């Protein structure tokens, strides 16, 4: 097999380039806003010191909502140095009612369980509101199914009544690929359900 060498720029002794671009352009450094007397005003770059964003995830379980939320937060944290936090209702449910829960807990006809799931959603939303009321630019992600229009309207009303004037967007994750859905379901069973929600349940 012939030895493969990385392409170099035409001039001898010049920095290594890949397709005419330096490696730093492929892996840029995190963004930092300039400080001091000569700093560019935030308004010039289309932002302000009070800009805030609430992302409300929408989608069925296993469609990648949490994965997308983590990717977004990682991006804004690293490249824009903006604080971000995810408020995942499943985590709140486990904290409030434990990880060992029966399948009947998710039965839509189980009124008691429905009320408990509602409390988990309320707790996550309350913490999101507290987070967004803090000073400075920030991104808060409300990670829940929010699959019903009525529920999305309710979330918007709660945020409005709480005085959250931040920009708000709904981000829906849809998976209509049967093979991907099946793979996601198998993954959830072996790596999430058995390791988190149903620890020692002997499924």
CSV table of C-alpha atoms in Angstrom, one decimal:
chain,number,residue,atom,x,y,z
A,1,UNK,CA,0.0,0.0,0.0
A,2,UNK,CA,1.5,3.4,-1.0
A,3,UNK,CA,2.3,5.9,1.7
A,4,UNK,CA,-0.3,8.6,1.9
A,5,UNK,CA,0.9,12.1,2.7
A,6,UNK,CA,-1.2,15.1,3.7
A,7,UNK,CA,-1.3,17.8,1.0
A,8,UNK,CA,0.9,20.9,1.6
A,9,UNK,CA,0.7,24.4,0.3
A,10,UNK,CA,2.8,25.3,-2.7
A,11,UNK,CA,5.4,27.5,-0.9
A,12,UNK,CA,8.1,25.6,0.9
A,13,UNK,CA,8.1,25.9,4.7
A,14,UNK,CA,4.5,27.2,4.7
A,15,UNK,CA,2.0,25.8,7.3
A,16,UNK,CA,0.3,22.5,6.5
A,17,UNK,CA,-3.1,23.0,4.8
A,18,UNK,CA,-5.9,20.7,3.8
A,19,UNK,CA,-7.7,21.7,0.6
A,20,UNK,CA,-6.3,25.2,1.0
A,21,UNK,CA,-7.4,25.6,4.6
A,22,UNK,CA,-5.4,25.5,7.8
A,23,UNK,CA,-6.4,22.9,10.5
A,24,UNK,CA,-7.5,25.7,12.8
A,25,UNK,CA,-10.3,26.5,10.4
A,26,UNK,CA,-11.6,22.9,10.8
A,27,UNK,CA,-11.4,23.1,14.6
A,28,UNK,CA,-12.0,26.7,15.5
A,29,UNK,CA,-11.4,28.1,18.9
A,30,UNK,CA,-14.4,29.0,21.1
A,31,UNK,CA,-15.8,32.4,20.6
A,32,UNK,CA,-15.2,35.1,23.2
A,33,UNK,CA,-16.8,38.6,23.1
A,34,UNK,CA,-14.2,41.3,23.3
A,35,UNK,CA,-14.0,43.3,26.6
A,36,UNK,CA,-12.7,46.7,27.6
A,37,UNK,CA,-13.1,50.2,26.2
A,38,UNK,CA,-12.6,49.1,22.6
A,39,UNK,CA,-15.1,46.2,22.8
A,40,UNK,CA,-17.6,45.9,20.0
A,41,UNK,CA,-21.1,46.8,21.3
A,42,UNK,CA,-23.3,43.7,21.4
A,43,UNK,CA,-26.0,45.6,19.5
A,44,UNK,CA,-23.6,45.8,16.5
A,45,UNK,CA,-23.5,42.1,16.1
A,46,UNK,CA,-27.3,41.8,16.5
A,47,UNK,CA,-27.5,40.9,20.2
A,48,UNK,CA,-27.8,42.5,23.6
A,49,UNK,CA,-26.7,41.7,27.1
A,50,UNK,CA,-30.3,40.7,28.0
A,51,UNK,CA,-30.9,38.4,25.1
A,52,UNK,CA,-32.3,35.1,26.3
A,53,UNK,CA,-33.8,32.0,24.5
A,54,UNK,CA,-36.1,29.3,25.6
A,55,UNK,CA,-36.1,26.2,23.4
A,56,UNK,CA,-39.2,23.9,23.9
A,57,UNK,CA,-38.6,20.4,22.6
A,58,UNK,CA,-41.4,18.5,20.9
A,59,UNK,CA,-41.5,14.9,19.9
A,60,UNK,CA,-42.3,11.3,20.8
A,61,UNK,CA,-39.9,9.4,23.1
A,62,UNK,CA,-36.9,8.0,21.4
A,63,UNK,CA,-36.8,10.5,18.6
A,64,UNK,CA,-33.6,12.2,19.7
A,65,UNK,CA,-34.9,15.3,21.6
A,66,UNK,CA,-32.4,15.0,24.5
A,67,UNK,CA,-29.5,14.3,22.1
A,68,UNK,CA,-30.4,17.4,20.0
A,69,UNK,CA,-30.8,19.5,23.2
A,70,UNK,CA,-27.3,18.5,24.4
A,71,UNK,CA,-25.8,19.2,21.0
A,72,UNK,CA,-27.3,22.7,21.0
A,73,UNK,CA,-26.1,23.5,24.5
A,74,UNK,CA,-22.6,22.2,23.8
A,75,UNK,CA,-22.5,24.4,20.7
A,76,UNK,CA,-23.6,27.6,22.4
A,77,UNK,CA,-21.4,26.9,25.4
A,78,UNK,CA,-18.2,26.3,23.5
A,79,UNK,CA,-18.5,28.5,20.5
A,80,UNK,CA,-20.4,31.5,21.9
A,81,UNK,CA,-19.6,31.2,25.7
A,82,UNK,CA,-23.3,31.4,26.5
A,83,UNK,CA,-24.6,29.6,29.6
A,84,UNK,CA,-27.2,27.0,28.8
A,85,UNK,CA,-29.1,24.3,30.7
A,86,UNK,CA,-31.4,21.4,29.9
A,87,UNK,CA,-34.5,20.8,32.0
A,88,UNK,CA,-35.4,17.2,31.3
A,89,UNK,CA,-38.8,16.0,32.6
A,90,UNK,CA,-37.7,12.4,32.8
A,91,UNK,CA,-34.9,13.2,35.1
A,92,UNK,CA,-37.3,15.1,37.4
A,93,UNK,CA,-39.7,12.2,37.3
A,94,UNK,CA,-37.0,9.8,38.5
A,95,UNK,CA,-35.9,12.3,41.2
A,96,UNK,CA,-39.4,12.7,42.5
A,97,UNK,CA,-40.8,9.2,42.2
A,98,UNK,CA,-37.8,7.0,41.8
A,99,UNK,CA,-36.3,5.0,39.0
A,100,UNK,CA,-38.2,1.8,39.7
A,101,UNK,CA,-41.6,2.4,38.2
A,102,UNK,CA,-44.0,-0.1,36.6
A,103,UNK,CA,-45.2,0.1,33.0
A,104,UNK,CA,-48.7,1.1,34.3
A,105,UNK,CA,-47.1,4.5,35.3
A,106,UNK,CA,-47.2,5.5,31.7
A,107,UNK,CA,-50.8,4.3,31.1
A,108,UNK,CA,-52.8,7.3,29.9
A,109,UNK,CA,-55.8,5.9,31.9
A,110,UNK,CA,-53.9,5.9,35.1
A,111,UNK,CA,-55.0,9.2,36.6
A,112,UNK,CA,-52.7,9.0,39.7
A,113,UNK,CA,-49.7,8.4,37.5
A,114,UNK,CA,-50.8,11.1,35.1
A,115,UNK,CA,-50.9,13.6,38.0
A,116,UNK,CA,-47.4,12.5,39.1
A,117,UNK,CA,-46.0,13.0,35.6
A,118,UNK,CA,-47.6,16.4,35.6
A,119,UNK,CA,-45.8,17.3,38.8
A,120,UNK,CA,-42.5,16.3,37.2
A,121,UNK,CA,-43.2,18.6,34.2
A,122,UNK,CA,-44.2,21.4,36.5
A,123,UNK,CA,-41.0,21.0,38.6
A,124,UNK,CA,-38.8,21.1,35.5
A,125,UNK,CA,-40.7,24.2,34.1
A,126,UNK,CA,-40.4,26.0,37.5
A,127,UNK,CA,-36.7,25.5,37.6
A,128,UNK,CA,-36.4,26.6,33.9
A,129,UNK,CA,-38.3,29.8,34.9
A,130,UNK,CA,-35.9,30.5,37.8
A,131,UNK,CA,-33.0,29.9,35.5
A,132,UNK,CA,-34.2,32.3,32.9
A,133,UNK,CA,-34.9,35.0,35.5
A,134,UNK,CA,-31.2,35.2,36.2
A,135,UNK,CA,-29.2,38.1,34.8
A,136,UNK,CA,-27.3,37.8,31.5
A,137,UNK,CA,-27.6,36.0,28.2
A,138,UNK,CA,-28.6,32.4,28.6
A,139,UNK,CA,-30.3,29.5,26.8
A,140,UNK,CA,-32.8,27.2,28.6
A,141,UNK,CA,-34.1,24.0,27.1
A,142,UNK,CA,-37.4,22.5,28.2
A,143,UNK,CA,-37.0,18.8,27.3
A,144,UNK,CA,-40.3,17.0,27.2
A,145,UNK,CA,-42.6,15.4,24.7
A,146,UNK,CA,-45.0,18.4,24.5
A,147,UNK,CA,-46.8,16.5,21.7
A,148,UNK,CA,-50.2,18.1,22.2
A,149,UNK,CA,-51.0,21.6,21.0
A,150,UNK,CA,-52.9,22.2,24.2
A,151,UNK,CA,-49.8,21.4,26.2
A,152,UNK,CA,-47.6,23.7,24.2
A,153,UNK,CA,-50.1,26.5,24.6
A,154,UNK,CA,-50.1,25.8,28.4
A,155,UNK,CA,-46.3,26.0,28.5
A,156,UNK,CA,-46.4,29.3,26.7
A,157,UNK,CA,-49.0,30.7,29.1
A,158,UNK,CA,-47.0,29.6,32.1
A,159,UNK,CA,-43.9,31.3,30.8
A,160,UNK,CA,-45.8,34.5,30.0
A,161,UNK,CA,-47.5,34.6,33.4
A,162,UNK,CA,-44.1,34.1,35.0
A,163,UNK,CA,-42.8,37.2,33.2
A,164,UNK,CA,-40.4,35.4,31.0
A,165,UNK,CA,-40.0,37.7,28.0
A,166,UNK,CA,-37.2,35.7,26.4
A,167,UNK,CA,-37.4,34.6,22.8
A,168,UNK,CA,-39.1,31.2,22.5
A,169,UNK,CA,-39.0,28.5,19.8
A,170,UNK,CA,-40.4,25.1,19.5
A,171,UNK,CA,-38.0,22.5,18.1
A,172,UNK,CA,-39.7,19.3,16.9
A,173,UNK,CA,-37.8,16.0,16.4
A,174,UNK,CA,-39.5,13.6,14.0
A,175,UNK,CA,-38.3,10.1,13.0
A,176,UNK,CA,-40.3,8.5,10.2
A,177,UNK,CA,-37.7,5.8,9.4
A,178,UNK,CA,-38.9,2.5,10.7
A,179,UNK,CA,-35.4,1.0,10.9
A,180,UNK,CA,-34.1,4.0,12.9
A,181,UNK,CA,-37.1,3.9,15.2
A,182,UNK,CA,-36.5,0.2,15.8
A,183,UNK,CA,-32.8,0.7,16.5
A,184,UNK,CA,-33.7,3.6,18.8
A,185,UNK,CA,-36.2,1.4,20.7
A,186,UNK,CA,-33.7,-1.4,21.1
A,187,UNK,CA,-31.1,1.0,22.4
A,188,UNK,CA,-33.5,2.6,24.8
A,189,UNK,CA,-34.4,-0.9,26.2
A,190,UNK,CA,-30.9,-2.1,26.8
A,191,UNK,CA,-29.1,1.1,27.7
A,192,UNK,CA,-31.7,3.4,29.2
A,193,UNK,CA,-34.7,1.4,30.4
A,194,UNK,CA,-32.7,-1.3,32.1
A,195,UNK,CA,-29.9,0.9,33.4
A,196,UNK,CA,-31.9,3.9,34.6
A,197,UNK,CA,-35.7,3.6,34.8
A,198,UNK,CA,-35.9,-0.1,35.6
A,199,UNK,CA,-32.8,-0.8,37.6
A,200,UNK,CA,-33.0,-4.3,39.2
A,201,UNK,CA,-36.5,-4.9,37.7
A,202,UNK,CA,-35.4,-8.2,36.1
A,203,UNK,CA,-37.1,-7.4,32.7
